[in-house]
Amino acid sequence: MAVIENAVEATAVAQPPTDKPIINDFAIVVATANGTGSQTANMALLRAIFKMGVPVNGKNIFPSNIQGLPTWYHIRVSQDGYTARRETNELLVAFNETTIYQDVRDLPPGGLCLYNADFRSLPTRDDVTMVGIPVRPFVAESGLKGKLGDYIANMVYVGAMAYLLGVPLAKIDEALDVHFKQRRKFVDSNMAVVRAAYQWANDNIVYNSLYRVEPMAATAGKMLITGNEAAALGAVFGGVSFAAWYPITPSTSLIDALNDYLPRLRRDPETGQATYAVVQAEDELAAIGMILGAGWSGARAMTATSGPGISLMAEFAGLGYFSETPAVIWNVQRVGPSTGLPTRTGQGDVLFTYYLGHGDTLNVILFPASVAECFEFGVTAFDLADELQTPVFVLSDLDLGMNNWMTEPFAYPEQPMNRGKVVTAADLQRDGRFARYLDVDGDGIPYRTLPGNPHPLAAWFARGTGHNEHAVYSEKPQDWENNMLRLRRKFETARQLVPDPIIQEEADAAFGIIAFGTTQYAIDEARDRLAKQGVATGFMRLRGLPINDDVRAFIGRYERLYVVELNRDGQIHKILQTEAPEQAARLVSLAHMDGLPLTARWVVEAIAAQEAGRKEQTSDD
Amino acid sequence: MTETISLELTRKDFVSDQTVRWCPGCGDYSILAQMQKVLPELGIPKEKIVFISGIGCSSRFPYYMNTYGIHSIHGRAPTLASGLAAANPDLNIWVVTGDGDAMSIGGNHLIHAMRRNVDLKILLFNNRIYGLTKGQYSPTSRKGKKTKSSPMGSIEQPLNPLTLALSAEATFVARAMDTDTVHLGEVLRAAAAHEGTSFVEIYQDCVIFNPNEWAGIDDRRTRPDHVIYLEHDKPLIFGKNNDKGVRLNGFKPEVVELGGEFSEKDLIVHDETSQELAYILAHMEHPNYPPPMGVIRQVRKPTYTEELMGQVRMAQERKGVGDLQKLYHAADVWTV
């Protein structure tokens, strides 16, 4: 067992005014009200820091949406490139009067608060620095009224923060230029307020901020994009021609992005006609029904949804599995059961999705952990669905899908599309026979024809009822069992086709850590902290289900492994125990779910508690 | 029958401790205010009133009603409400829904609740947009409507909530408008008084994502010239100076000026019991016609619960009241 000191946040917060400045390693929380246009301001700050070459990550912690409710935007600036949520934010932009008391209370000692000086009352704390800037004069100057006044307020804090952090105005201008898609009229009117606020801060704030952003070269060539946009772009590169969906947070922006990219990228060069369709269905049952219909006919069809939509798709998922119809279902996970926390993040749909459908159903799942993987799996999911002739589920989450992440530019897919075992009229002419559900190759995957194939042998009837190898209705016990065993054989084949896990091993590792998806960022940081204390660890990030031999081998190399996930019941832990029963006792579940992205601190403390418990046990013996 | 203590209820009794959260200027505020005003007048004990909703902005309504209630899942409120009504016939059940919740994901449930004539009061807040998911087009959005999910304009024929309700043989079909508060209160009272399914479409303004949907008919000053208020047995007259009316020209309604060629006796006389007239009225849409406000159709038919109880009574008359002991000791109880 490893002895681990309890974790503290990386930054030991300095006490002004004597201490040395803290450069490129702190977190900011911006407290505003929903629907006031603060997204523009927050993205301007985020992008400006990014354009200074400093690694940065932004997370929107927002309420289930009604205008005017409090919303918090977290910006983490990290020279080391850490992107996980931090439990403390040293800087606060307090622009929401209704939450200011709580927000100021949450600041660590030595923190800095920039507040709207028009607020009627203000909490006091003598161990943090409070800096006020009035908003009314700027609104008056602009001559704007009502709602537009809120936009001015946002630009006021952008200007003041730029001054406090040392972000050059030119960088804010560049950031707004991206945001407003080079429409200079908007950029200039916003910049006028930013400049005025910057100047005001320069003239009136008698305080040298300890927290500074200084230029680096760590973001050159990188870009900022949300997971949902990346997924949509991947789907376009993967050949999507049909999408059906029903609006649901947090998957909506994935389809919005498709609607944005497809008209530009999918027109017949000859006729100018669109070569795709995106349909807003009446509910999620209809959405999956539509994509199975399209997938059956050979289209690359997808939907995007979240937990409640997945619930509605259960019966159709069974039909897709049993009739062996390709389709791609993105589940951008939120927090359930039921409506739950619709604007918070989690990994609670793993078990349900893996077995979705009644009877013996097993589904292929992909777990993207980065925007680059959202893009990659946008393509791969279609290939897998075609190769395996089955619905493929991609489990993203709200944190990945809706927030902006730094990434290397995406690479054009190296492999051509894999459409799987489709037989043409010429093939049938040559073979002289065709049986839709016959296991010709021993891998459980049969051959399929597509409607429109004119050969007399080509037509077959897809059904959700019992069938034999010729797709003919059958209730014979032997036919049923043979078919179900073949489907399981096919699932064994899938083990070799899903993306391999990513494994990082150290010599003398004390234990292994297993995770999937966006918990990676907290774990990367936690492992670095553990390494600083002399505790080496191995790490395996799963990228899909079912698991393959690499996963089993990794588990076999460690006496104990911590399985970290964002849910209550340790869902992937349960699946691993089931699929590697001989190693089940080695796997320790560290499951945690509060609706927020995981932090390194939680991971270190959870592991430390386990290791300390182990130490007590062994010394008692 | 338990005795209920008679209490004077007031508006305040129906205001919950939750801070009301819709966007500033949302039409839902005024519907809520009218509801809280009307309920105390009904003489129904508070504990017998239930509000059930699905998902969406409208579905937050029960949060703010100090009554029993269920905030359920998307589109499925009519199913919960139907089960509740069948199991507890003496409850006064309101279903609050929106155009997406009721007519897109919940369309099927809505149709069948109305078809069964379950004793429910269904209020459909129609703002012709998805608000909570931020501005996608809904089943009632007009053709050509540009939204986030229909960037080139909707290509779909919208559903008309009134004709859908009429097709499902709803026994009470009415329309009101959020900004027309006095009239809205009257319609809510009429809906509450009806036995069987009451279906009320309420034109409602989404100030954020569809702010101009009701332009031309939501302004108090010009409204009388653009909508028609229905009264049973009264001719279809409208206009600030009561100088316009609607007559039938063959099968088509036609707006005519009164005082010249046409007089009151040429006009359609409203008959709440006529399914045929109800269809004609329900198809009168702005701007070509003055859309009708008020009770479009109202007929009394046995409710689902009455039919259900009637069957139970008949069975008891034929076979006698059940005796569990006798059943246990009878032979062949378990043949299937």
PDB file of N, CA, C and O in Angstrom, chain A residues 70-107:
ATOM      1  N   PRO A  70     -29.098  31.861 -11.918  1.00  0.00           N
ATOM      2  CA  PRO A  70     -27.649  31.990 -11.790  1.00  0.00           C
ATOM      3  C   PRO A  70     -26.922  30.954 -12.635  1.00  0.00           C
ATOM      4  O   PRO A  70     -27.383  29.818 -12.775  1.00  0.00           O
ATOM      5  N   THR A  71     -25.805  31.367 -13.196  1.00  0.00           N
ATOM      6  CA  THR A  71     -24.975  30.430 -13.940  1.00  0.00           C
ATOM      7  C   THR A  71     -23.515  30.756 -13.639  1.00  0.00           C
ATOM      8  O   THR A  71     -23.177  31.898 -13.368  1.00  0.00           O
ATOM      9  N   TRP A  72     -22.697  29.731 -13.623  1.00  0.00           N
ATOM     10  CA  TRP A  72     -21.282  29.907 -13.285  1.00  0.00           C
ATOM     11  C   TRP A  72     -20.421  29.364 -14.416  1.00  0.00           C
ATOM     12  O   TRP A  72     -20.644  28.252 -14.882  1.00  0.00           O
ATOM     13  N   TYR A  73     -19.449  30.148 -14.808  1.00  0.00           N
ATOM     14  CA  TYR A  73     -18.523  29.688 -15.836  1.00  0.00           C
ATOM     15  C   TYR A  73     -17.136  29.573 -15.204  1.00  0.00           C
ATOM     16  O   TYR A  73     -16.649  30.528 -14.601  1.00  0.00           O
ATOM     17  N   HIS A  74     -16.556  28.363 -15.307  1.00  0.00           N
ATOM     18  CA  HIS A  74     -15.256  28.116 -14.689  1.00  0.00           C
ATOM     19  C   HIS A  74     -14.175  28.155 -15.762  1.00  0.00           C
ATOM     20  O   HIS A  74     -14.280  27.443 -16.757  1.00  0.00           O
ATOM     21  N   ILE A  75     -13.166  28.972 -15.551  1.00  0.00           N
ATOM     22  CA  ILE A  75     -12.036  29.010 -16.479  1.00  0.00           C
ATOM     23  C   ILE A  75     -10.799  28.563 -15.713  1.00  0.00           C
ATOM     24  O   ILE A  75     -10.455  29.165 -14.687  1.00  0.00           O
ATOM     25  N   ARG A  76     -10.180  27.510 -16.178  1.00  0.00           N
ATOM     26  CA  ARG A  76      -8.952  27.074 -15.531  1.00  0.00           C
ATOM     27  C   ARG A  76      -7.768  27.406 -16.421  1.00  0.00           C
ATOM     28  O   ARG A  76      -7.707  26.966 -17.570  1.00  0.00           O
ATOM     29  N   VAL A  77      -6.830  28.169 -15.872  1.00  0.00           N
ATOM     30  CA  VAL A  77      -5.605  28.513 -16.588  1.00  0.00           C
ATOM     31  C   VAL A  77      -4.512  27.618 -16.014  1.00  0.00           C
ATOM     32  O   VAL A  77      -4.302  27.612 -14.802  1.00  0.00           O
ATOM     33  N   SER A  78      -3.842  26.840 -16.861  1.00  0.00           N
ATOM     34  CA  SER A  78      -2.878  25.875 -16.329  1.00  0.00           C
ATOM     35  C   SER A  78      -1.692  25.727 -17.269  1.00  0.00           C
ATOM     36  O   SER A  78      -1.820  25.170 -18.350  1.00  0.00           O
ATOM     37  N   GLN A  79      -0.533  26.231 -16.822  1.00  0.00           N
ATOM     38  CA  GLN A  79       0.661  26.122 -17.676  1.00  0.00           C
ATOM     39  C   GLN A  79       1.022  24.665 -17.941  1.00  0.00           C
ATOM     40  O   GLN A  79       1.656  24.351 -18.934  1.00  0.00           O
ATOM     41  N   ASP A  80       0.611  23.776 -17.026  1.00  0.00           N
ATOM     42  CA  ASP A  80       0.912  22.351 -17.200  1.00  0.00           C
ATOM     43  C   ASP A  80      -0.093  21.657 -18.104  1.00  0.00           C
ATOM     44  O   ASP A  80       0.011  20.451 -18.346  1.00  0.00           O
ATOM     45  N   GLY A  81      -1.096  22.411 -18.554  1.00  0.00           N
ATOM     46  CA  GLY A  81      -2.067  21.809 -19.470  1.00  0.00           C
ATOM     47  C   GLY A  81      -3.151  21.003 -18.779  1.00  0.00           C
ATOM     48  O   GLY A  81      -3.859  20.224 -19.418  1.00  0.00           O
ATOM     49  N   TYR A  82      -3.323  21.166 -17.455  1.00  0.00           N
ATOM     50  CA  TYR A  82      -4.390  20.445 -16.762  1.00  0.00           C
ATOM     51  C   TYR A  82      -5.739  21.065 -17.110  1.00  0.00           C
ATOM     52  O   TYR A  82      -5.884  22.286 -17.094  1.00  0.00           O
ATOM     53  N   THR A  83      -6.702  20.203 -17.391  1.00  0.00           N
ATOM     54  CA  THR A  83      -8.007  20.728 -17.787  1.00  0.00           C
ATOM     55  C   THR A  83      -9.139  20.314 -16.853  1.00  0.00           C
ATOM     56  O   THR A  83     -10.279  20.696 -17.060  1.00  0.00           O
ATOM     57  N   ALA A  84      -8.853  19.497 -15.851  1.00  0.00           N
ATOM     58  CA  ALA A  84      -9.925  19.043 -14.968  1.00  0.00           C
ATOM     59  C   ALA A  84     -10.468  20.210 -14.153  1.00  0.00           C
ATOM     60  O   ALA A  84      -9.773  21.198 -13.937  1.00  0.00           O
ATOM     61  N   ARG A  85     -11.716  20.062 -13.706  1.00  0.00           N
ATOM     62  CA  ARG A  85     -12.305  21.072 -12.831  1.00  0.00           C
ATOM     63  C   ARG A  85     -11.492  21.159 -11.543  1.00  0.00           C
ATOM     64  O   ARG A  85     -10.973  20.162 -11.064  1.00  0.00           O
ATOM     65  N   ARG A  86     -11.377  22.383 -11.027  1.00  0.00           N
ATOM     66  CA  ARG A  86     -10.718  22.576  -9.731  1.00  0.00           C
ATOM     67  C   ARG A  86     -11.792  22.807  -8.677  1.00  0.00           C
ATOM     68  O   ARG A  86     -12.808  23.429  -8.964  1.00  0.00           O
ATOM     69  N   GLU A  87     -11.561  22.344  -7.469  1.00  0.00           N
ATOM     70  CA  GLU A  87     -12.577  22.547  -6.436  1.00  0.00           C
ATOM     71  C   GLU A  87     -12.564  23.962  -5.881  1.00  0.00           C
ATOM     72  O   GLU A  87     -13.552  24.427  -5.333  1.00  0.00           O
ATOM     73  N   THR A  88     -11.436  24.632  -6.008  1.00  0.00           N
ATOM     74  CA  THR A  88     -11.420  26.038  -5.591  1.00  0.00           C
ATOM     75  C   THR A  88     -11.051  26.910  -6.778  1.00  0.00           C
ATOM     76  O   THR A  88     -10.274  26.513  -7.645  1.00  0.00           O
ATOM     77  N   ASN A  89     -11.626  28.091  -6.806  1.00  0.00           N
ATOM     78  CA  ASN A  89     -11.305  29.087  -7.819  1.00  0.00           C
ATOM     79  C   ASN A  89     -10.776  30.304  -7.070  1.00  0.00           C
ATOM     80  O   ASN A  89     -11.463  30.842  -6.210  1.00  0.00           O
ATOM     81  N   GLU A  90      -9.548  30.724  -7.389  1.00  0.00           N
ATOM     82  CA  GLU A  90      -8.965  31.844  -6.646  1.00  0.00           C
ATOM     83  C   GLU A  90      -9.538  33.182  -7.071  1.00  0.00           C
ATOM     84  O   GLU A  90      -9.444  34.157  -6.353  1.00  0.00           O
ATOM     85  N   LEU A  91     -10.085  33.237  -8.293  1.00  0.00           N
ATOM     86  CA  LEU A  91     -10.626  34.495  -8.786  1.00  0.00           C
ATOM     87  C   LEU A  91     -12.124  34.364  -9.008  1.00  0.00           C
ATOM     88  O   LEU A  91     -12.596  33.350  -9.519  1.00  0.00           O
ATOM     89  N   LEU A  92     -12.818  35.415  -8.615  1.00  0.00           N
ATOM     90  CA  LEU A  92     -14.273  35.430  -8.770  1.00  0.00           C
ATOM     91  C   LEU A  92     -14.685  36.696  -9.504  1.00  0.00           C
ATOM     92  O   LEU A  92     -14.243  37.790  -9.150  1.00  0.00           O
ATOM     93  N   VAL A  93     -15.512  36.531 -10.535  1.00  0.00           N
ATOM     94  CA  VAL A  93     -16.163  37.689 -11.140  1.00  0.00           C
ATOM     95  C   VAL A  93     -17.594  37.654 -10.607  1.00  0.00           C
ATOM     96  O   VAL A  93     -18.382  36.795 -10.998  1.00  0.00           O
ATOM     97  N   ALA A  94     -17.903  38.551  -9.675  1.00  0.00           N
ATOM     98  CA  ALA A  94     -19.198  38.511  -8.987  1.00  0.00           C
ATOM     99  C   ALA A  94     -20.152  39.485  -9.657  1.00  0.00           C
ATOM    100  O   ALA A  94     -20.262  40.643  -9.263  1.00  0.00           O
ATOM    101  N   PHE A  95     -20.822  39.018 -10.701  1.00  0.00           N
ATOM    102  CA  PHE A  95     -21.744  39.883 -11.440  1.00  0.00           C
ATOM    103  C   PHE A  95     -23.182  39.382 -11.324  1.00  0.00           C
ATOM    104  O   PHE A  95     -24.022  39.673 -12.168  1.00  0.00           O
ATOM    105  N   ASN A  96     -23.435  38.577 -10.302  1.00  0.00           N
ATOM    106  CA  ASN A  96     -24.817  38.166 -10.042  1.00  0.00           C
ATOM    107  C   ASN A  96     -25.129  38.488  -8.591  1.00  0.00           C
ATOM    108  O   ASN A  96     -24.615  37.871  -7.670  1.00  0.00           O
ATOM    109  N   GLU A  97     -25.992  39.498  -8.412  1.00  0.00           N
ATOM    110  CA  GLU A  97     -26.272  39.995  -7.069  1.00  0.00           C
ATOM    111  C   GLU A  97     -26.926  38.926  -6.194  1.00  0.00           C
ATOM    112  O   GLU A  97     -26.745  38.920  -4.988  1.00  0.00           O
ATOM    113  N   THR A  98     -27.678  38.023  -6.817  1.00  0.00           N
ATOM    114  CA  THR A  98     -28.424  37.047  -6.015  1.00  0.00           C
ATOM    115  C   THR A  98     -27.516  35.979  -5.402  1.00  0.00           C
ATOM    116  O   THR A  98     -27.894  35.334  -4.448  1.00  0.00           O
ATOM    117  N   THR A  99     -26.323  35.785  -5.959  1.00  0.00           N
ATOM    118  CA  THR A  99     -25.469  34.713  -5.433  1.00  0.00           C
ATOM    119  C   THR A  99     -24.167  35.230  -4.843  1.00  0.00           C
ATOM    120  O   THR A  99     -23.304  34.441  -4.452  1.00  0.00           O
ATOM    121  N   ILE A 100     -24.023  36.557  -4.762  1.00  0.00           N
ATOM    122  CA  ILE A 100     -22.709  37.120  -4.428  1.00  0.00           C
ATOM    123  C   ILE A 100     -22.219  36.700  -3.035  1.00  0.00           C
ATOM    124  O   ILE A 100     -21.031  36.457  -2.829  1.00  0.00           O
ATOM    125  N   TYR A 101     -23.154  36.570  -2.069  1.00  0.00           N
ATOM    126  CA  TYR A 101     -22.712  36.189  -0.714  1.00  0.00           C
ATOM    127  C   TYR A 101     -22.087  34.803  -0.710  1.00  0.00           C
ATOM    128  O   TYR A 101     -21.019  34.568  -0.162  1.00  0.00           O
ATOM    129  N   GLN A 102     -22.776  33.851  -1.369  1.00  0.00           N
ATOM    130  CA  GLN A 102     -22.250  32.487  -1.446  1.00  0.00           C
ATOM    131  C   GLN A 102     -20.951  32.459  -2.258  1.00  0.00           C
ATOM    132  O   GLN A 102     -19.980  31.799  -1.877  1.00  0.00           O
ATOM    133  N   ASP A 103     -20.958  33.196  -3.370  1.00  0.00           N
ATOM    134  CA  ASP A 103     -19.788  33.171  -4.255  1.00  0.00           C
ATOM    135  C   ASP A 103     -18.544  33.686  -3.537  1.00  0.00           C
ATOM    136  O   ASP A 103     -17.457  33.111  -3.656  1.00  0.00           O
ATOM    137  N   VAL A 104     -18.696  34.776  -2.774  1.00  0.00           N
ATOM    138  CA  VAL A 104     -17.542  35.336  -2.060  1.00  0.00           C
ATOM    139  C   VAL A 104     -17.097  34.376  -0.950  1.00  0.00           C
ATOM    140  O   VAL A 104     -15.907  34.197  -0.706  1.00  0.00           O
ATOM    141  N   ARG A 105     -18.096  33.733  -0.297  1.00  0.00           N
ATOM    142  CA  ARG A 105     -17.771  32.773   0.758  1.00  0.00           C
ATOM    143  C   ARG A 105     -16.904  31.629   0.212  1.00  0.00           C
ATOM    144  O   ARG A 105     -16.060  31.089   0.915  1.00  0.00           O
ATOM    145  N   ASP A 106     -17.132  31.266  -1.044  1.00  0.00           N
ATOM    146  CA  ASP A 106     -16.403  30.131  -1.631  1.00  0.00           C
ATOM    147  C   ASP A 106     -14.949  30.462  -1.997  1.00  0.00           C
ATOM    148  O   ASP A 106     -14.177  29.566  -2.322  1.00  0.00           O
ATOM    149  N   LEU A 107     -14.583  31.746  -1.983  1.00  0.00           N
ATOM    150  CA  LEU A 107     -13.207  32.103  -2.352  1.00  0.00           C
ATOM    151  C   LEU A 107     -12.229  31.595  -1.298  1.00  0.00           C
ATOM    152  O   LEU A 107     -12.506  31.686  -0.108  1.00  0.00           O
TER     153      LEU A 107
END
